[in-house]
Coordinates of C-alpha atoms in Angstrom, one line a residue:
Chain A
X61 CA 0.0 0.0 0.0
X62 CA 2.8 2.3 0.9
X63 CA 4.6 1.6 -2.3
X64 CA 1.4 2.2 -4.2
X65 CA 1.2 5.7 -2.7
X66 CA 4.9 6.2 -3.6
X67 CA 4.5 5.3 -7.2
X68 CA 1.2 7.1 -7.7
X69 CA 2.7 10.4 -9.1
X70 CA 4.8 8.5 -11.7
X71 CA 1.9 6.3 -12.5
X72 CA -0.4 9.2 -13.1
X73 CA 2.2 11.1 -15.1
X74 CA 2.8 8.0 -17.4
X75 CA -0.9 7.5 -17.8
X76 CA -1.2 11.0 -18.9
X77 CA 1.7 10.5 -21.4
X78 CA 0.0 7.3 -22.7
X79 CA -3.3 9.1 -23.2
X80 CA -1.5 11.9 -25.0
X81 CA 0.3 9.3 -27.3
X82 CA -3.0 7.6 -28.0
X83 CA -4.9 10.8 -28.6
X84 CA -2.3 12.3 -30.9
X85 CA -1.8 9.1 -32.9
X86 CA -5.6 8.6 -33.1
X87 CA -6.0 12.1 -34.5
X88 CA -3.5 11.7 -37.3
X89 CA -4.0 7.9 -37.8
X90 CA -7.7 8.3 -37.6
X91 CA -7.9 11.0 -40.3
X92 CA -5.3 9.1 -42.4
X93 CA -7.2 5.9 -42.1
X94 CA -10.5 7.5 -42.9
X95 CA -9.0 9.1 -46.0
X96 CA -7.2 6.0 -47.2
X97 CA -10.1 3.7 -46.3
X98 CA -12.7 5.9 -48.0
X99 CA -10.3 6.3 -50.9
X100 CA -10.1 2.5 -51.3
X101 CA -13.9 2.3 -51.3
X102 CA -14.7 5.1 -53.8
X103 CA -11.9 4.3 -56.3
X104 CA -12.7 0.6 -56.6
X105 CA -14.5 -0.7 -59.7
X106 CA -18.0 0.6 -59.5
X107 CA -17.1 3.2 -56.9
X108 CA -18.3 6.8 -57.2
X109 CA -14.8 8.0 -58.1
X110 CA -13.7 4.8 -59.9
X111 CA -9.9 5.1 -60.4
X112 CA -8.3 1.7 -60.9
X113 CA -4.7 3.0 -60.7
X114 CA -5.3 5.0 -57.4
X115 CA -7.1 2.0 -56.0
X116 CA -4.2 -0.4 -56.9
X117 CA -1.6 1.9 -55.3
X118 CA -3.6 2.3 -52.1
X119 CA -4.4 -1.4 -51.9
X120 CA -0.7 -2.4 -52.3
X121 CA 0.4 0.2 -49.7
X122 CA -2.1 -1.0 -47.2
X123 CA -1.4 -4.7 -47.9
X124 CA 2.4 -4.1 -47.6
X125 CA 2.5 -2.1 -44.4
X126 CA -0.5 -3.4 -42.4
X127 CA 0.8 -6.9 -41.6
X128 CA 4.2 -5.8 -40.4
X129 CA 4.6 -6.5 -36.7
X130 CA 4.5 -3.2 -34.9
X131 CA 7.7 -3.6 -33.0
X132 CA 9.6 -4.0 -36.3
X133 CA 7.6 -1.2 -38.0
X134 CA 8.6 1.1 -35.1
X135 CA 12.2 0.4 -35.6
X136 CA 12.1 0.5 -39.4
X137 CA 10.3 3.8 -39.8
X138 CA 13.1 5.8 -38.1
X139 CA 14.5 7.3 -41.3
X140 CA 11.0 8.4 -42.4
X141 CA 10.4 9.8 -38.9
X142 CA 13.6 11.9 -39.0
X143 CA 12.3 13.3 -42.3
X144 CA 8.8 14.1 -41.1
X145 CA 9.0 14.9 -37.4
X146 CA 12.7 15.6 -37.2
X147 CA 13.8 12.7 -35.1
X148 CA 13.8 8.9 -34.9
X149 CA 13.5 8.5 -31.1
X150 CA 11.3 9.7 -28.3
X151 CA 7.6 10.1 -27.7
X152 CA 7.1 12.3 -30.8
X153 CA 8.6 9.7 -33.1
X154 CA 6.5 7.0 -31.4
X155 CA 3.4 9.1 -32.1
X156 CA 4.5 9.4 -35.7
X157 CA 5.1 5.7 -36.1
X158 CA 1.8 4.7 -34.4
X159 CA -0.2 7.2 -36.5
X160 CA 1.3 5.7 -39.6
X161 CA 0.7 2.1 -38.6
X162 CA -2.8 3.1 -37.5
X163 CA -3.5 4.7 -40.8
X164 CA -3.1 1.4 -42.7
X165 CA -5.0 -0.6 -40.0
X166 CA -7.9 1.9 -39.8
X167 CA -8.0 2.1 -43.6
X168 CA -9.1 -1.5 -43.8
X169 CA -11.6 -1.2 -41.0
X170 CA -13.1 1.8 -42.7
X171 CA -13.2 0.1 -46.1
X172 CA -14.9 -3.0 -44.6
X173 CA -17.6 -0.9 -43.0
X174 CA -18.3 1.2 -46.1
X175 CA -18.6 -2.0 -48.3
X176 CA -21.6 -2.9 -46.2
X177 CA -23.6 0.2 -47.3
X178 CA -26.4 -1.0 -49.7
X179 CA -25.3 0.1 -53.1
X180 CA -28.9 1.2 -53.9
X181 CA -28.6 4.1 -51.4
X182 CA -25.5 5.5 -53.2
X183 CA -27.3 5.0 -56.5
X184 CA -30.3 6.9 -55.2
X185 CA -28.0 9.8 -54.3
X186 CA -26.3 9.7 -57.7
X187 CA -29.8 9.8 -59.4
X188 CA -30.4 13.2 -57.7
X189 CA -27.3 14.6 -59.4
X190 CA -25.2 14.7 -56.3
X191 CA -21.4 15.0 -56.9
X192 CA -19.1 12.3 -55.7
X193 CA -17.7 14.5 -53.0
X194 CA -21.2 15.3 -51.7
X195 CA -22.1 11.6 -51.8
X196 CA -19.0 10.8 -49.7
X197 CA -19.9 13.5 -47.1
X198 CA -23.7 13.1 -47.0
X199 CA -24.3 9.4 -47.8
X200 CA -21.2 7.2 -47.5
X201 CA -19.9 8.4 -44.2
X202 CA -23.2 9.1 -42.4
X203 CA -24.8 5.8 -43.5
X204 CA -21.8 3.8 -42.1
X205 CA -21.3 6.0 -39.0
X206 CA -22.5 3.4 -36.4
X207 CA -20.2 0.6 -37.6
X208 CA -17.4 3.2 -38.1
X209 CA -17.6 4.2 -34.5
X210 CA -17.3 0.6 -33.4
X211 CA -14.4 0.1 -35.8
X212 CA -12.7 3.2 -34.4
X213 CA -13.2 1.9 -30.9
X214 CA -11.5 -1.3 -31.9
X215 CA -8.7 0.8 -33.5
X216 CA -8.2 3.0 -30.4
X217 CA -7.6 -0.2 -28.3
X218 CA -5.1 -1.4 -30.9
X219 CA -3.4 2.0 -30.5
X220 CA -3.2 1.6 -26.7
X221 CA -1.5 -1.7 -27.4
X222 CA 1.0 -0.1 -29.9
X223 CA 1.7 2.7 -27.4
X224 CA 3.0 0.2 -24.9
X225 CA 6.1 -0.5 -27.0
X226 CA 7.0 3.2 -27.4
X227 CA 9.8 2.6 -24.9
X228 CA 11.7 0.7 -27.5
X229 CA 12.6 4.0 -29.2
X230 CA 12.9 6.0 -26.0
X231 CA 9.3 7.0 -25.8
X232 CA 7.5 7.2 -22.5
X233 CA 4.1 6.0 -21.4
X234 CA 2.6 3.3 -19.3
X235 CA 4.1 0.5 -21.3
X236 CA 7.6 1.8 -20.9
X237 CA 6.9 2.5 -17.2
X238 CA 5.8 -1.1 -16.7
X239 CA 8.8 -2.6 -18.5
X240 CA 11.5 -0.2 -17.2
X241 CA 10.4 0.2 -13.6
X242 CA 8.4 -3.0 -13.1
X243 CA 9.8 -5.8 -15.2
X244 CA 13.5 -4.8 -15.2
X245 CA 13.5 -3.8 -11.5
X246 CA 11.6 -6.8 -10.3
X247 CA 8.8 -4.7 -9.0
X248 CA 5.5 -6.4 -9.7
X249 CA 3.6 -3.6 -8.0
X250 CA 4.6 -1.2 -10.7
X251 CA 3.8 -3.8 -13.5
X252 CA 0.4 -4.6 -12.1
X253 CA -0.5 -1.0 -11.4
X254 CA 0.2 -0.2 -15.0
X255 CA -1.8 -3.2 -16.1
X256 CA -4.8 -2.2 -14.0
X257 CA -4.8 1.3 -15.3
X258 CA -4.6 0.1 -18.9
X259 CA -7.5 -2.3 -18.4
X260 CA -9.6 0.5 -16.9
X261 CA -8.7 2.9 -19.8
X262 CA -9.6 0.2 -22.4
X263 CA -12.9 -0.6 -20.6
X264 CA -13.9 3.1 -20.6
X265 CA -13.0 3.5 -24.3
X266 CA -15.0 0.4 -25.2
X267 CA -18.1 1.5 -23.1
X268 CA -18.0 4.9 -24.7
X269 CA -17.7 3.5 -28.2
X270 CA -20.6 1.2 -27.6
X271 CA -22.8 3.9 -26.2
X272 CA -22.0 6.3 -29.1
X273 CA -22.6 3.6 -31.7
X274 CA -25.9 2.6 -30.1
X275 CA -27.0 6.3 -30.2
X276 CA -26.2 6.6 -33.9
X277 CA -27.8 3.3 -34.8
X278 CA -30.9 4.3 -32.7
X279 CA -30.9 0.9 -30.9
Chain B
X272 CA -48.0 15.5 -78.0
X273 CA -44.3 16.2 -78.1
X274 CA -41.5 13.6 -77.7
X275 CA -40.0 13.8 -74.3
X276 CA -37.5 10.9 -74.1
X277 CA -36.0 9.5 -77.3
X278 CA -33.8 6.5 -77.4
X279 CA -32.1 6.1 -80.7
X280 CA -30.5 2.7 -81.4
X281 CA -29.2 2.4 -77.9
X282 CA -27.0 -0.5 -76.8
X283 CA -25.4 -1.3 -73.4
X284 CA -22.7 -3.9 -73.1
X285 CA -20.9 -4.8 -69.9
X286 CA -17.4 -6.2 -69.8
X287 CA -17.3 -10.0 -69.8
X288 CA -17.6 -11.8 -66.5
X289 CA -14.3 -13.6 -67.1
X290 CA -11.3 -12.6 -69.2
X291 CA -11.6 -13.5 -72.8
X292 CA -15.4 -14.1 -72.6
X293 CA -18.0 -12.3 -74.6
X294 CA -19.3 -9.0 -73.3
X295 CA -22.7 -9.1 -71.7
X296 CA -25.3 -7.4 -73.8
X297 CA -27.9 -5.9 -71.5
X298 CA -29.6 -3.6 -73.9
X299 CA -29.5 -4.4 -77.6
X300 CA -30.2 -1.7 -80.2
X301 CA -33.3 -0.2 -78.6
X302 CA -35.2 2.7 -80.1
X303 CA -38.1 4.2 -78.2
X304 CA -39.9 7.5 -78.1
X305 CA -41.8 8.5 -75.0
X306 CA -44.3 11.3 -75.2
X307 CA -44.5 14.3 -72.9
X308 CA -46.9 13.7 -70.0
X309 CA -47.5 10.0 -70.6
X310 CA -47.0 7.0 -68.4
X311 CA -44.8 4.6 -70.4
X312 CA -44.5 1.0 -69.2
X313 CA -41.5 -1.3 -69.9
X314 CA -42.3 -4.9 -69.0
X315 CA -40.0 -7.9 -69.2
X316 CA -38.8 -10.9 -67.1
X317 CA -35.8 -10.6 -64.9
X318 CA -32.7 -10.2 -66.9
X319 CA -34.5 -8.8 -69.9
X320 CA -32.5 -5.6 -69.6
X321 CA -35.2 -3.2 -68.4
X322 CA -33.5 -2.1 -65.3
X323 CA -30.3 -1.3 -67.3
X324 CA -32.4 0.5 -69.9
X325 CA -34.0 2.8 -67.3
X326 CA -30.5 3.6 -65.9
X327 CA -29.5 4.7 -69.3
X328 CA -32.2 7.3 -69.4
X329 CA -30.8 9.2 -66.5
X330 CA -27.2 8.0 -67.3
X331 CA -26.5 6.2 -64.1
X332 CA -24.9 3.9 -66.7
X333 CA -23.3 5.4 -69.8
X334 CA -24.5 4.0 -73.1
X335 CA -22.2 1.9 -75.2
X336 CA -23.8 2.9 -78.5
X337 CA -26.6 5.2 -79.6
X338 CA -28.0 8.4 -78.2
X339 CA -30.6 9.4 -75.6
X340 CA -32.4 12.7 -75.6
X341 CA -34.4 13.9 -72.7
X342 CA -36.3 17.2 -73.5
X343 CA -33.9 19.3 -75.6
X344 CA -30.8 17.8 -74.2
X345 CA -28.8 14.8 -75.5
X346 CA -28.1 13.4 -72.0
X347 CA -26.0 10.5 -73.3
X348 CA -23.3 12.8 -74.5
X349 CA -22.9 14.6 -71.1
X350 CA -20.3 14.0 -68.4
X351 CA -19.4 15.4 -65.0
X352 CA -21.1 18.6 -63.9
X353 CA -23.3 19.0 -67.0
X354 CA -24.6 15.5 -66.6
X355 CA -25.3 16.0 -62.9
X356 CA -27.3 19.1 -63.7
X357 CA -29.5 17.2 -66.1
X358 CA -29.9 14.4 -63.5
X359 CA -31.5 16.8 -61.1
X360 CA -34.3 17.1 -63.6
X361 CA -35.0 13.4 -63.6
X362 CA -36.4 11.7 -60.4
X363 CA -36.1 8.1 -59.7
X364 CA -37.7 5.6 -57.3
X365 CA -36.5 2.1 -56.6
X366 CA -37.8 -1.4 -55.6
X367 CA -35.9 -1.3 -52.3
X368 CA -36.8 2.4 -51.7
X369 CA -33.1 3.2 -51.0
X370 CA -33.8 5.8 -48.4
X371 CA -31.0 7.2 -46.2
X372 CA -31.2 5.6 -42.8
X373 CA -29.1 8.3 -41.3
X374 CA -31.8 10.8 -42.1
X375 CA -35.4 11.4 -41.1
X376 CA -38.2 11.4 -43.6
X377 CA -37.8 15.2 -44.0
X378 CA -34.1 14.8 -44.4
X379 CA -34.5 12.3 -47.2
X380 CA -37.0 14.5 -49.1
X381 CA -34.8 17.5 -48.6
X382 CA -31.7 15.7 -50.1
X383 CA -32.3 16.6 -53.8
X384 CA -33.1 20.2 -52.7
X385 CA -29.7 20.4 -51.0
X386 CA -28.1 19.1 -54.2
X387 CA -29.7 21.9 -56.3
X388 CA -28.9 24.5 -53.6
X389 CA -32.4 25.5 -52.3
X390 CA -32.1 27.7 -49.2
X391 CA -33.0 26.1 -45.9
X392 CA -36.3 27.9 -45.2
X393 CA -37.6 27.2 -48.7
X394 CA -36.4 23.6 -48.3
X395 CA -38.5 23.2 -45.2
X396 CA -41.6 24.6 -46.9
X397 CA -41.2 22.4 -50.0
X398 CA -40.6 19.3 -47.9
X399 CA -43.8 20.0 -46.0
X400 CA -45.7 20.5 -49.2
X401 CA -44.3 17.2 -50.7
X402 CA -45.1 15.2 -47.6
X403 CA -48.6 16.6 -47.7
X404 CA -48.9 15.5 -51.4
X405 CA -47.8 11.9 -50.8
X406 CA -50.0 11.6 -47.7
X407 CA -47.3 11.6 -45.0
X408 CA -47.8 14.9 -43.4
X409 CA -46.9 14.5 -39.7
X410 CA -44.3 11.8 -40.3
X411 CA -41.5 14.3 -41.1
X412 CA -39.4 13.4 -38.1
X413 CA -39.8 9.6 -38.4
X414 CA -36.9 7.5 -39.5
X415 CA -37.3 5.2 -42.5
X416 CA -37.3 2.0 -40.4
X417 CA -40.3 3.2 -38.5
X418 CA -42.4 3.3 -41.7
X419 CA -44.1 0.5 -43.6
X420 CA -42.9 -0.4 -47.1
X421 CA -45.7 1.6 -48.7
X422 CA -44.9 4.6 -46.6
X423 CA -41.2 4.3 -47.4
X424 CA -42.0 4.2 -51.1
X425 CA -44.1 7.4 -50.6
X426 CA -41.1 9.0 -49.1
X427 CA -39.1 7.8 -52.1
X428 CA -41.7 9.4 -54.4
X429 CA -41.6 12.7 -52.5
X430 CA -37.8 12.7 -52.7
X431 CA -37.8 11.9 -56.4
X432 CA -40.2 14.9 -57.0
X433 CA -38.5 17.3 -54.7
X434 CA -36.5 19.2 -57.3
X435 CA -39.5 19.5 -59.6
X436 CA -38.3 17.0 -62.2
X437 CA -40.1 16.6 -65.6
X438 CA -39.4 12.9 -65.7
X439 CA -39.9 10.2 -63.0
X440 CA -38.3 6.8 -63.5
X441 CA -39.8 4.0 -61.5
X442 CA -37.7 0.9 -61.3
X443 CA -39.8 -2.0 -60.0
X444 CA -41.3 0.5 -57.6
X445 CA -44.1 -1.8 -56.4
X446 CA -42.3 -5.2 -56.6
X447 CA -41.5 -5.3 -52.9
X448 CA -45.1 -4.3 -51.8
X449 CA -48.2 -6.3 -51.2
X450 CA -51.1 -6.0 -53.7
X451 CA -53.1 -3.4 -51.6
X452 CA -50.1 -1.2 -51.1
X453 CA -49.1 -1.6 -54.7
X454 CA -52.5 -0.2 -55.7
X455 CA -52.1 2.8 -53.4
X456 CA -48.6 3.6 -54.7
X457 CA -49.8 3.2 -58.3
X458 CA -52.7 5.6 -57.6
X459 CA -50.2 8.1 -56.2
X460 CA -48.0 7.7 -59.4
X461 CA -51.1 8.3 -61.5
X462 CA -51.8 11.5 -59.5
X463 CA -48.2 12.6 -60.0
X464 CA -48.7 12.2 -63.7
X465 CA -52.1 13.8 -63.9
X466 CA -51.7 16.7 -61.4
X467 CA -48.0 17.6 -62.0
X468 CA -47.8 16.5 -65.6
X469 CA -44.7 14.5 -65.0
X470 CA -43.7 12.0 -67.7
X471 CA -43.4 8.6 -65.9
X472 CA -41.4 5.6 -67.1
X473 CA -42.4 2.5 -65.2
X474 CA -40.3 -0.7 -65.2
X475 CA -42.0 -3.8 -64.0
X476 CA -42.4 -7.5 -64.4
X477 CA -46.0 -7.3 -63.2
X478 CA -48.7 -6.9 -65.8
X479 CA -51.2 -5.4 -63.3
X480 CA -48.9 -2.4 -62.9
X481 CA -49.0 -1.8 -66.7
X482 CA -52.8 -2.2 -67.0
X483 CA -53.4 0.1 -64.1
X484 CA -51.3 3.1 -65.1
X485 CA -49.4 2.8 -68.3
X486 CA -50.8 4.6 -71.5
X487 CA -48.3 2.7 -73.6
X488 CA -46.0 -0.2 -73.1
X489 CA -42.9 -1.7 -74.5
X490 CA -42.2 -5.4 -74.0
X491 CA -38.6 -6.4 -73.5
X492 CA -36.9 -9.7 -74.0
X493 CA -33.1 -10.5 -74.1
X494 CA -32.2 -6.8 -74.2
X495 CA -34.5 -5.9 -77.1
X496 CA -37.8 -4.2 -77.3
X497 CA -40.0 -6.8 -79.1
X498 CA -43.3 -5.1 -79.0
X499 CA -44.5 -1.5 -78.4
X500 CA -48.0 0.0 -78.5
X501 CA -50.8 1.4 -76.5
X502 CA -51.5 -0.8 -73.4
X503 CA -54.9 -1.7 -74.8
X504 CA -53.6 -2.8 -78.1
X505 CA -50.8 -4.9 -76.7
X506 CA -53.3 -6.4 -74.4
X507 CA -56.0 -7.3 -76.8
X508 CA -53.7 -8.2 -79.7
X509 CA -50.3 -9.3 -78.3
X510 CA -48.2 -10.5 -81.2
X511 CA -45.0 -11.9 -79.6
X512 CA -44.9 -15.0 -77.3
X513 CA -43.5 -13.0 -74.4
X514 CA -46.3 -10.4 -74.7
X515 CA -48.9 -13.1 -74.8
X516 CA -47.4 -14.7 -71.6
X517 CA -47.6 -11.4 -69.8
X518 CA -51.2 -10.8 -71.0
X519 CA -52.1 -14.2 -69.8
X520 CA -51.1 -13.3 -66.2
X521 CA -53.9 -10.8 -65.9
X522 CA -56.5 -11.7 -68.6
X523 CA -57.9 -15.2 -68.2
X524 CA -56.5 -16.4 -71.4
X525 CA -57.7 -19.1 -73.8
X526 CA -57.9 -22.5 -72.2
X527 CA -55.1 -24.6 -73.4
X528 CA -53.7 -28.1 -73.0
X529 CA -54.8 -29.8 -69.8
X530 CA -57.3 -27.1 -69.0
X531 CA -59.0 -27.6 -72.4
X532 CA -59.1 -31.4 -71.8
X533 CA -60.7 -30.8 -68.4
X534 CA -63.3 -28.4 -69.8
X535 CA -64.2 -31.0 -72.4
X536 CA -64.6 -33.7 -69.8
X537 CA -66.8 -31.5 -67.7
X538 CA -69.1 -30.0 -70.3
X539 CA -71.1 -31.5 -73.1
X540 CA -71.3 -29.9 -76.5
X541 CA -69.0 -27.8 -78.6
X542 CA -66.6 -25.2 -77.1
X543 CA -66.4 -21.7 -78.5
X544 CA -64.3 -18.8 -77.5
X545 CA -65.8 -15.3 -77.8
X546 CA -63.5 -12.3 -77.8
X547 CA -64.5 -8.7 -78.0
X548 CA -63.1 -5.3 -77.5
X549 CA -64.8 -2.1 -76.5
X550 CA -65.9 -1.1 -80.0
X551 CA -69.6 -1.4 -79.2
X552 CA -69.8 -5.1 -79.1
X553 CA -70.3 -7.5 -76.1
X554 CA -71.0 -11.1 -75.3
X555 CA -74.7 -10.2 -75.0
X556 CA -75.0 -10.3 -78.8
X557 CA -73.7 -13.8 -78.9
X558 CA -75.8 -15.0 -76.0
X559 CA -78.9 -13.4 -77.6
X560 CA -78.3 -15.0 -81.0
X561 CA -77.9 -18.4 -79.4
X562 CA -81.0 -18.0 -77.3
X563 CA -83.0 -17.0 -80.3
X564 CA -81.8 -20.1 -82.1
X565 CA -83.0 -22.2 -79.2
X566 CA -79.7 -23.7 -78.3
X567 CA -78.5 -24.3 -74.8
X568 CA -75.2 -22.9 -73.6
X569 CA -73.2 -22.1 -70.6
X570 CA -70.2 -20.1 -69.7
X571 CA -67.2 -22.3 -68.8
X572 CA -64.1 -20.1 -68.8
X573 CA -62.8 -16.6 -69.1
X574 CA -63.7 -13.1 -68.0
X575 CA -64.1 -9.5 -68.9
X576 CA -61.3 -7.1 -68.0
X577 CA -60.9 -3.4 -67.6
X578 CA -57.8 -2.1 -69.2
X579 CA -57.2 1.6 -68.8
X580 CA -60.9 2.1 -68.5
X581 CA -61.6 0.1 -71.7
X582 CA -63.3 -3.3 -71.9
X583 CA -61.8 -6.5 -73.1
X584 CA -63.5 -9.8 -72.9
X585 CA -62.4 -13.4 -73.5
X586 CA -65.1 -16.0 -72.8
X587 CA -65.4 -19.6 -73.5
X588 CA -68.8 -21.2 -73.7
X589 CA -70.0 -24.8 -74.1
X590 CA -72.9 -25.0 -76.6
X591 CA -75.3 -28.0 -76.9
X592 CA -77.8 -28.5 -79.6
X593 CA -78.2 -29.0 -83.3
X594 CA -74.9 -28.3 -85.0
X595 CA -76.4 -26.5 -88.0
X596 CA -78.5 -24.3 -85.8
X597 CA -75.5 -23.3 -83.8
X598 CA -73.5 -22.5 -86.9
X599 CA -76.3 -20.5 -88.3
X600 CA -76.8 -18.5 -85.1
X601 CA -73.1 -17.7 -84.8
X602 CA -72.8 -16.7 -88.4
X603 CA -75.1 -13.7 -87.8
X604 CA -73.2 -12.1 -85.0
X605 CA -71.5 -9.4 -87.0
X606 CA -68.4 -7.3 -86.4
X607 CA -66.7 -6.5 -83.1
X608 CA -67.0 -9.9 -81.7
X609 CA -64.9 -12.8 -82.8
X610 CA -66.1 -16.4 -82.2
X611 CA -63.7 -19.3 -82.6
X612 CA -64.4 -22.9 -82.0
X613 CA -62.0 -24.7 -79.7
X614 CA -61.4 -28.0 -81.5

């Protein structure tokens, strides 16, 4: 109990850093994933912006990067990180790498949810003379919003998972805290405290996602 | 009457299902002319190409060959913004209604108004007016899944009419509805035609739909239009096999095969089929002639139909008595009624 009180300031600080990593990566990766996933859906054959070459490029990109184990991806993206965020280590670089990996992962989730929209609804919008961009904004995204929220909830939890290995490149956060101060210093109290906090965070995110999706789906 | 929609030797081919195969010919060299303000029916079995044909009219699918003119504009030559502008003048309704589930009834009806850039206040007024017209005043804030199929199609019709189109395309609009709701939706379409003067193109595989609202009809088979004419003419004098089969689904057709054998077994005497159209003749003249000749007869098959407010009868009678007397009586019947013996 004493030890718990002792580690509390660090635990809270590291929780804050983890939430910051997750929020920032979600912002960039979420936008990236939404753009790439929607791009995959609308440029495919029969899509509202059918573009076989663009589709092919996006598809190859996603298929190439998505399956790479994140710990390798994190190490391998260092040169790109130096180019984009100016460094290949630290929390900022970790955010960059997570956002990039999340973009490819979320892209597939988005695409899968969009495919389930009945094609007749899009056709009805086309018949009114709506432009492709308007259809994306007013039909494709709103019609799939419920499943998209659930997909994003799934993605946030995957991002929490990815944030735990940020320590590999000198990033901070709960994962790094649990490994450095718990595992390496034989202090199970630290490890377990970090674990409990992560479980609570994940539960909260999932509950919020479910609630939001249910609202949108009116169920 | 002026021509409103003209299809000139239009074909649509889709790429082959597998590499090296033959392209799929959905519409094959179709020429049609649809008049301003009429209800034009296109009937055919599934796969006849009628749904593709209707999508060529508003260019949801580009034509492979030929030209389509709607009003003064050759819509088949347009792309991008110019095409979308013309599409706002053509409304469309669908078998599965295709309403947006992320929007309320009012939101769905307002959609085409947003596309053409109508300001918010005017949108609200117009939506109200449209919902009133289709009989859904008060349901503006409902979501599509809270409505019955017939109500959803009414929303579809209100949406299709929102931007004041001159043309309404109905793709199997009643196929997902029960007979009673079908009748209500068809009555509404007839009102749209009558009160708003909208030219309507109705695609269907149900002959009742054609007889109820279409002024003229084209019969499609394997991508081609095989028969065209006024609904009454195609009904009373179908020339192709496919048209005859459709007619038989609503008019009690001539007894054939097993049915004829059964009728012979049940009834004594000779079987005659009487057919008449609305040109002043009726079965009464035949019955009168037979009665005067003193021969006994009874009605064994058939019926009298109302097609677009006109009469068409096809009756089979069994006649007993002296063969010569029967022939003599039937010989005097005169024009307008055709009597044929079923041998």
